[in-house]
Short mmCIF file of C-alpha atoms and ligand atoms in Angstrom, two decimals:
data_model
loop_
_atom_site.label_atom_id
_atom_site.label_comp_id
_atom_site.label_asym_id
_atom_site.label_seq_id
_atom_site.Cartn_x
_atom_site.Cartn_y
_atom_site.Cartn_z
CA MET A 159 0.00 0.00 0.00
CA LYS A 160 1.14 3.55 -0.72
CA ALA A 161 0.31 5.99 2.06
CA LEU A 162 0.49 9.76 2.17
CA ILE A 163 0.83 11.27 5.65
CA THR A 164 0.29 15.00 6.03
CA GLY A 165 2.04 16.09 9.20
CA GLY A 166 4.21 12.98 8.93
CA ALA A 167 7.18 14.60 10.68
CA GLY A 168 5.09 15.31 13.76
CA PHE A 169 4.95 13.18 16.87
CA ILE A 170 2.04 10.91 15.90
CA GLY A 171 2.69 11.16 12.14
CA SER A 172 6.26 9.92 12.47
CA HIS A 173 5.16 6.89 14.52
CA LEU A 174 2.52 6.18 11.89
CA ALA A 175 5.16 6.38 9.14
CA GLU A 176 7.39 4.01 11.11
CA PHE A 177 4.57 1.50 11.58
CA LEU A 178 3.57 1.51 7.90
CA LEU A 179 7.18 1.14 6.73
CA SER A 180 7.74 -1.72 9.19
CA ARG A 181 4.99 -3.75 7.54
CA GLY A 182 6.22 -3.08 4.01
CA ASP A 183 4.12 -0.13 2.87
CA ALA A 184 5.46 2.86 0.94
CA VAL A 185 5.20 6.17 2.80
CA ASP A 186 5.10 9.70 1.47
CA VAL A 187 5.22 12.58 3.97
CA ILE A 188 4.31 16.23 3.56
CA ASP A 189 5.23 18.39 6.54
CA ASP A 190 6.04 22.10 6.81
CA LEU A 191 8.00 21.48 10.04
CA SER A 192 5.94 24.10 11.88
CA THR A 193 5.53 21.80 14.87
CA GLY A 194 7.06 18.67 13.35
CA ALA A 195 10.81 18.09 13.22
CA MET A 196 13.26 16.56 10.81
CA ALA A 197 14.75 14.63 13.73
CA ASN A 198 11.49 12.66 13.99
CA ILE A 199 11.93 11.12 10.52
CA GLU A 200 15.73 11.06 10.22
CA HIS A 201 15.87 7.33 10.92
CA LEU A 202 13.27 6.61 8.20
CA LYS A 203 15.19 8.29 5.40
CA PRO A 204 17.38 5.29 4.46
CA SER A 205 14.28 3.27 3.50
CA PRO A 206 13.75 3.17 -0.28
CA ARG A 207 10.00 3.11 0.41
CA PHE A 208 10.13 6.46 2.25
CA ARG A 209 9.87 9.89 0.67
CA TYR A 210 9.17 13.32 2.16
CA ALA A 211 8.55 16.90 1.10
CA VAL A 212 9.19 19.82 3.42
CA ASP A 213 6.25 21.88 2.26
CA THR A 214 2.80 22.99 3.24
CA ILE A 215 -0.44 21.28 2.28
CA PHE A 216 -1.50 24.72 1.03
CA ASN A 217 0.82 24.01 -1.94
CA GLU A 218 -2.02 22.59 -4.01
CA PRO A 219 -0.07 21.24 -7.02
CA LEU A 220 2.22 19.27 -4.70
CA LEU A 221 -0.68 18.04 -2.58
CA SER A 222 -2.66 16.88 -5.65
CA GLU A 223 0.31 15.04 -7.10
CA ARG A 224 1.04 13.24 -3.83
CA VAL A 225 -2.61 12.41 -3.18
CA ASP A 226 -2.97 11.00 -6.72
CA ASN A 227 0.05 8.80 -6.11
CA ALA A 228 -1.31 7.37 -2.84
CA ASP A 229 -3.80 4.59 -2.07
CA VAL A 230 -4.69 6.12 1.29
CA VAL A 231 -4.25 9.57 2.82
CA PHE A 232 -3.69 10.10 6.54
CA HIS A 233 -4.40 13.75 7.27
CA LEU A 234 -2.59 14.66 10.49
CA ALA A 235 -1.25 18.11 9.60
CA ALA A 236 -2.83 20.58 12.02
CA ALA A 237 -2.12 23.20 14.63
CA VAL A 238 -1.74 21.21 17.87
CA GLY A 239 -1.18 21.78 21.55
CA VAL A 240 -3.25 23.97 23.83
CA ARG A 241 -0.45 26.49 24.33
CA LEU A 242 0.01 27.07 20.60
CA ILE A 243 -3.72 27.36 20.10
CA VAL A 244 -4.15 29.97 22.80
CA GLU A 245 -1.18 31.97 21.54
CA LYS A 246 -1.86 31.68 17.80
CA PRO A 247 -5.59 31.34 17.20
CA THR A 248 -5.47 32.73 13.63
CA ARG A 249 -2.99 30.10 12.57
CA THR A 250 -5.04 27.38 14.29
CA ILE A 251 -8.26 28.23 12.50
CA GLU A 252 -6.71 28.80 9.08
CA THR A 253 -4.46 25.73 9.14
CA ASN A 254 -7.07 23.38 10.45
CA ILE A 255 -10.01 24.36 8.29
CA GLY A 256 -8.13 25.38 5.12
CA GLY A 257 -5.80 22.38 5.28
CA THR A 258 -8.53 19.78 5.68
CA GLU A 259 -10.58 21.42 2.95
CA ARG A 260 -7.68 21.06 0.49
CA VAL A 261 -6.94 17.46 1.46
CA LEU A 262 -10.57 16.41 1.06
CA LYS A 263 -10.89 18.21 -2.26
CA ALA A 264 -7.74 16.54 -3.64
CA ALA A 265 -8.80 13.10 -2.36
CA SER A 266 -12.31 13.39 -3.75
CA LYS A 267 -11.04 13.85 -7.33
CA LYS A 268 -9.96 10.21 -7.42
CA GLY A 269 -12.06 8.84 -4.56
CA LYS A 270 -9.04 8.05 -2.36
CA ARG A 271 -9.44 6.61 1.12
CA VAL A 272 -8.84 9.26 3.79
CA PHE A 273 -8.30 9.24 7.55
CA ILE A 274 -8.91 12.62 9.21
CA ALA A 275 -7.30 13.16 12.61
CA SER A 276 -9.72 14.95 14.89
CA THR A 277 -9.45 15.42 18.63
CA SER A 278 -11.14 14.82 21.96
CA GLU A 279 -11.20 18.63 22.26
CA VAL A 280 -14.37 18.55 20.14
CA TYR A 281 -16.29 17.21 23.15
CA GLY A 282 -15.49 20.54 24.80
CA LYS A 283 -17.04 20.96 28.22
CA GLY A 284 -19.26 17.93 27.93
CA ALA A 285 -19.63 16.60 31.48
CA ARG A 286 -21.05 13.14 30.85
CA VAL A 287 -18.18 10.69 30.79
CA PRO A 288 -17.16 8.56 29.02
CA PHE A 289 -17.48 10.62 25.87
CA ARG A 290 -19.40 8.83 23.13
CA GLU A 291 -19.08 9.68 19.49
CA ASP A 292 -22.70 10.80 19.15
CA ASP A 293 -22.68 13.00 22.28
CA ASP A 294 -23.51 16.70 21.98
CA LEU A 295 -20.51 19.02 21.67
CA VAL A 296 -20.41 21.76 24.32
CA PHE A 297 -18.20 24.76 23.57
CA GLY A 298 -17.41 27.94 25.46
CA PRO A 299 -17.70 31.44 23.98
CA THR A 300 -15.76 32.66 20.94
CA THR A 301 -13.98 35.21 23.15
CA LYS A 302 -11.98 32.34 24.69
CA SER A 303 -9.46 31.29 22.08
CA ARG A 304 -9.09 27.70 23.28
CA TRP A 305 -12.48 26.92 21.76
CA SER A 306 -11.27 27.87 18.29
CA TYR A 307 -9.41 24.56 18.19
CA ALA A 308 -12.47 22.49 19.03
CA ALA A 309 -14.65 24.49 16.66
CA SER A 310 -12.15 24.26 13.78
CA LYS A 311 -11.86 20.50 14.21
CA ALA A 312 -15.64 20.16 14.41
CA VAL A 313 -15.87 21.99 11.05
CA ASP A 314 -13.28 19.54 9.65
CA GLU A 315 -15.50 16.67 10.76
CA PHE A 316 -18.61 18.23 9.22
CA LEU A 317 -16.75 18.75 5.96
CA ALA A 318 -15.41 15.19 5.85
CA LEU A 319 -18.86 13.76 6.55
CA ALA A 320 -20.33 16.03 3.87
CA TYR A 321 -17.83 14.67 1.30
CA HIS A 322 -18.81 11.16 2.32
CA LYS A 323 -22.52 11.88 2.04
CA GLU A 324 -22.51 13.84 -1.20
CA GLN A 325 -19.64 12.24 -3.10
CA GLY A 326 -19.28 8.87 -1.43
CA LEU A 327 -15.70 9.69 -0.38
CA PRO A 328 -14.38 6.82 1.80
CA VAL A 329 -13.31 9.03 4.70
CA VAL A 330 -13.15 8.10 8.38
CA ILE A 331 -12.62 10.38 11.37
CA GLY A 332 -10.57 9.45 14.45
CA ARG A 333 -10.95 11.57 17.57
CA LEU A 334 -7.58 11.21 19.24
CA PHE A 335 -7.49 11.54 23.03
CA ASN A 336 -4.33 12.50 24.93
CA THR A 337 -1.66 10.52 23.09
CA VAL A 338 1.86 10.08 24.44
CA GLY A 339 5.16 8.40 23.68
CA PRO A 340 8.74 9.06 22.68
CA ARG A 341 9.48 12.10 20.50
CA GLN A 342 6.52 14.10 21.86
CA THR A 343 7.75 17.51 22.88
CA GLY A 344 6.61 19.61 25.81
CA ARG A 345 7.09 22.77 23.76
CA TYR A 346 3.41 23.06 22.87
CA GLY A 347 2.16 22.42 26.38
CA MET A 348 1.72 18.63 26.49
CA VAL A 349 1.77 17.59 30.08
CA ILE A 350 3.73 14.31 30.17
CA PRO A 351 6.86 15.44 28.29
CA ARG A 352 6.75 18.68 30.30
CA PHE A 353 6.55 16.90 33.66
CA VAL A 354 9.31 14.45 32.72
CA GLU A 355 11.57 17.22 31.43
CA GLN A 356 10.96 19.27 34.58
CA ALA A 357 11.62 16.29 36.86
CA LEU A 358 14.82 15.33 35.04
CA ALA A 359 16.01 18.92 35.47
CA GLY A 360 15.45 18.61 39.24
CA GLY A 361 11.98 20.24 39.33
CA PRO A 362 9.72 21.86 40.14
CA ILE A 363 6.87 20.14 38.29
CA THR A 364 4.21 22.69 37.33
CA VAL A 365 0.62 21.59 37.96
CA TYR A 366 -1.96 23.96 36.49
CA GLY A 367 -5.11 24.75 38.47
CA ASP A 368 -6.00 22.50 41.42
CA GLY A 369 -4.57 19.41 39.71
CA LYS A 370 -7.83 17.52 40.23
CA GLN A 371 -8.58 17.56 36.51
CA SER A 372 -8.01 14.16 34.94
CA ARG A 373 -7.02 12.66 31.62
CA CYS A 374 -6.58 9.21 30.06
CA PHE A 375 -3.26 8.80 28.30
CA GLY A 376 -2.99 6.53 25.27
CA TRP A 377 0.25 4.96 24.06
CA VAL A 378 1.11 6.27 20.60
CA GLY A 379 1.79 2.74 19.28
CA ASP A 380 -1.76 1.67 20.17
CA VAL A 381 -3.28 4.81 18.70
CA VAL A 382 -1.32 4.42 15.45
CA LYS A 383 -2.61 0.86 15.01
CA GLY A 384 -6.12 2.19 15.59
CA ILE A 385 -5.61 4.86 12.92
CA VAL A 386 -4.47 2.29 10.36
CA GLY A 387 -7.25 -0.12 11.36
CA LEU A 388 -9.90 2.55 10.78
CA ALA A 389 -8.41 3.64 7.45
CA GLU A 390 -8.48 0.03 6.26
CA CYS A 391 -11.97 -0.81 7.48
CA ALA A 392 -14.41 -0.23 4.60
CA LYS A 393 -17.39 -0.31 6.96
CA ALA A 394 -15.89 2.48 9.12
CA ALA A 395 -16.06 5.01 6.26
CA GLY A 396 -18.40 7.88 7.00
CA GLY A 397 -18.02 7.32 10.75
CA VAL A 398 -16.42 9.00 13.75
CA TYR A 399 -14.36 6.93 16.22
CA ASN A 400 -12.66 7.70 19.52
CA LEU A 401 -9.07 6.45 19.89
CA GLY A 402 -7.23 6.58 23.20
CA ALA A 403 -7.15 4.74 26.52
CA ARG A 404 -9.57 4.29 29.43
CA GLU A 405 -7.24 4.48 32.46
CA GLU A 406 -7.98 7.82 34.13
CA ILE A 407 -5.49 9.75 36.25
CA THR A 408 -5.59 13.19 37.87
CA ILE A 409 -2.83 15.64 37.00
CA ASN A 410 -1.84 15.73 40.70
CA ALA A 411 -1.40 11.94 40.72
CA LEU A 412 0.50 12.13 37.45
CA ALA A 413 2.90 14.73 38.88
CA LYS A 414 3.52 12.53 41.95
CA LYS A 415 4.13 9.46 39.80
CA VAL A 416 6.63 11.27 37.58
CA ALA A 417 8.44 12.72 40.61
CA GLY A 418 8.57 9.27 42.26
CA LYS A 419 9.83 7.51 39.16
CA VAL A 420 12.55 10.06 38.42
CA GLY A 421 13.58 10.10 42.09
CA GLY A 422 15.33 12.71 44.20
CA ARG A 423 13.55 15.55 45.98
CA ILE A 424 11.37 17.05 43.29
CA SER A 425 8.83 19.65 44.34
CA ILE A 426 5.42 20.14 42.75
CA ARG A 427 4.29 23.73 42.19
CA ARG A 428 0.70 24.80 41.55
CA ILE A 429 0.21 27.52 38.94
CA PRO A 430 -3.17 29.19 38.43
CA TYR A 431 -4.63 28.78 34.93
CA HIS A 432 -4.62 32.51 34.15
CA LYS A 433 -0.85 32.55 34.69
CA ALA A 434 -0.24 29.34 32.75
CA TYR A 435 -2.36 30.26 29.74
CA GLU A 436 -4.44 33.46 29.73
CA GLU A 437 -7.11 35.27 31.73
CA GLY A 438 -10.36 33.29 31.76
CA PHE A 439 -8.79 30.08 30.41
CA GLU A 440 -11.18 27.15 30.66
CA ASP A 441 -9.85 23.64 31.22
CA MET A 442 -11.65 20.33 30.91
CA ARG A 443 -12.15 18.59 34.24
CA ARG A 444 -12.37 15.03 32.92
CA ARG A 445 -11.77 13.56 29.55
CA VAL A 446 -12.50 9.86 29.15
CA PRO A 447 -13.21 8.10 25.84
CA ALA A 448 -15.81 5.43 25.25
CA LEU A 449 -13.90 2.92 23.14
CA ASP A 450 -16.57 0.32 22.36
CA LYS A 451 -17.30 1.71 18.89
CA ALA A 452 -13.64 1.35 17.80
CA ARG A 453 -13.42 -2.04 19.51
CA LYS A 454 -16.45 -3.36 17.63
CA ALA A 455 -15.29 -1.97 14.28
CA ILE A 456 -11.61 -2.89 14.32
CA GLY A 457 -10.94 -4.75 17.59
CA TYR A 458 -9.19 -1.66 19.00
CA ARG A 459 -7.76 -2.22 22.49
CA PRO A 460 -5.11 -0.16 24.26
CA THR A 461 -2.28 -2.39 25.49
CA VAL A 462 0.08 -0.07 27.41
CA GLY A 463 -0.93 1.38 30.80
CA ILE A 464 0.19 4.63 32.43
CA GLU A 465 3.01 3.08 34.51
CA GLU A 466 4.64 1.55 31.45
CA ILE A 467 4.04 4.70 29.39
CA LEU A 468 5.84 6.82 31.99
CA ASP A 469 8.71 4.34 32.31
CA ARG A 470 9.21 4.35 28.54
CA VAL A 471 8.94 8.14 28.16
CA ILE A 472 11.34 8.73 31.08
CA ALA A 473 13.85 6.26 29.63
CA PHE A 474 13.57 7.91 26.22
CA MET A 475 14.02 11.41 27.62
CA LYS A 476 17.01 10.27 29.66
CA GLY A 477 18.53 9.12 26.39
CA SER A 478 18.47 5.43 27.25
CA GLY A 479 15.04 4.37 25.97
CA SER A 480 13.78 3.44 22.54
CA PRO A 481 12.48 6.18 20.26
CA ARG A 482 10.10 3.64 18.77
CA SER A 483 6.58 2.78 19.84
CA LEU A 484 6.21 -0.72 18.42
N1 UDP F 677 -0.93 20.69 32.56
C1 UDP F 677 -0.27 20.97 33.75
N2 UDP F 677 1.02 21.39 33.71
C2 UDP F 677 1.71 21.56 32.54
C3 UDP F 677 1.04 21.26 31.33
C4 UDP F 677 -0.28 20.84 31.38
O1 UDP F 677 -0.84 20.82 34.84
O2 UDP F 677 2.89 21.94 32.60
C5 UDP F 677 -2.32 20.23 32.62
C6 UDP F 677 -3.30 20.96 31.70
O3 UDP F 677 -3.78 22.14 32.31
C7 UDP F 677 -4.38 19.91 31.51
C8 UDP F 677 -3.60 18.58 31.53
O4 UDP F 677 -2.35 18.88 32.16
O5 UDP F 677 -5.31 19.92 32.55
C9 UDP F 677 -3.33 18.01 30.15
O6 UDP F 677 -2.76 19.02 29.36
P1 UDP F 677 -2.26 18.80 27.87
O7 UDP F 677 -1.94 20.14 27.29
O8 UDP F 677 -1.23 17.75 27.84
O9 UDP F 677 -3.54 18.19 27.12
P2 UDP F 677 -5.08 18.67 27.05
O10 UDP F 677 -5.82 17.52 27.67
O11 UDP F 677 -5.26 19.92 27.79
O12 UDP F 677 -5.32 18.80 25.61
#
């Protein structure tokens, strides 16, 4: 199979590329390196089945040519990370909506299979956990820039489903929950690489808010297999699927675990949200995926728990662990 991965030099995209190459597929990557990094794909370059273009998906001739050449398109290029989104809302909205629009348009010309990466952010402030794919989406006001991410991804989903309905495009949407593993950077706010980096530097670990908010962290290797499974499942086309893990942990407990695993006397410091992000920032209290829909469709099951995830990420960040997720 020939796969095109937009955003293939990013954290999840590079693990996806690695997985596809490992089973014999050909992989084409387009990435503008805005949040991705050459270092993420350096080890893939020797493969004769790997090719990449440092360019933007807004380069339509390039995008069309690469889409035409592919059997399946994985669209992962997007503005990611809460910090980036709060700081650069224009870029978030334009990249997410404009980028997806171009990918869908190019794919629809030849009816190519497409996977669209969406996010658990689209559930917004929904309070009924676990989040199910057909739940209502509950957003805050447009004056709070965090919601531009959720809204832009929701528009992407609407657009993908519209292409499926009107043109029969075989497109499937995966809502990725907090995904972690080696090569994820803390630069855009992601909590686990930040906590590990802080602990390895001797602390303090910065917990935002009261630390009682919770998340479920999914191992990138599991999520990547889910992405491929959905893209290859004909019956999944036209559907929306959660991908992530079910084990829930508060940010306070996470901070303690990281401090304990790294060892030494590492302090934990609480920082109010308005100092960490911006005035009036709204966080999600709990975010838990219902995974039965993905399990029924493709047998999706997370295999790596939080303890093992932290051990692997700590080893990787210390320079002794594997950069791979398989
Ligand atoms: N967080 C934190 N300290 C940090 C970075 C993040 O306490 O240095 C918190 C953040 O406020 C959120 C959770 O960790 O409640 C997960 O944040 P992340 O940005 O990784 O993902 P989110 O679930 O917000 O998309």
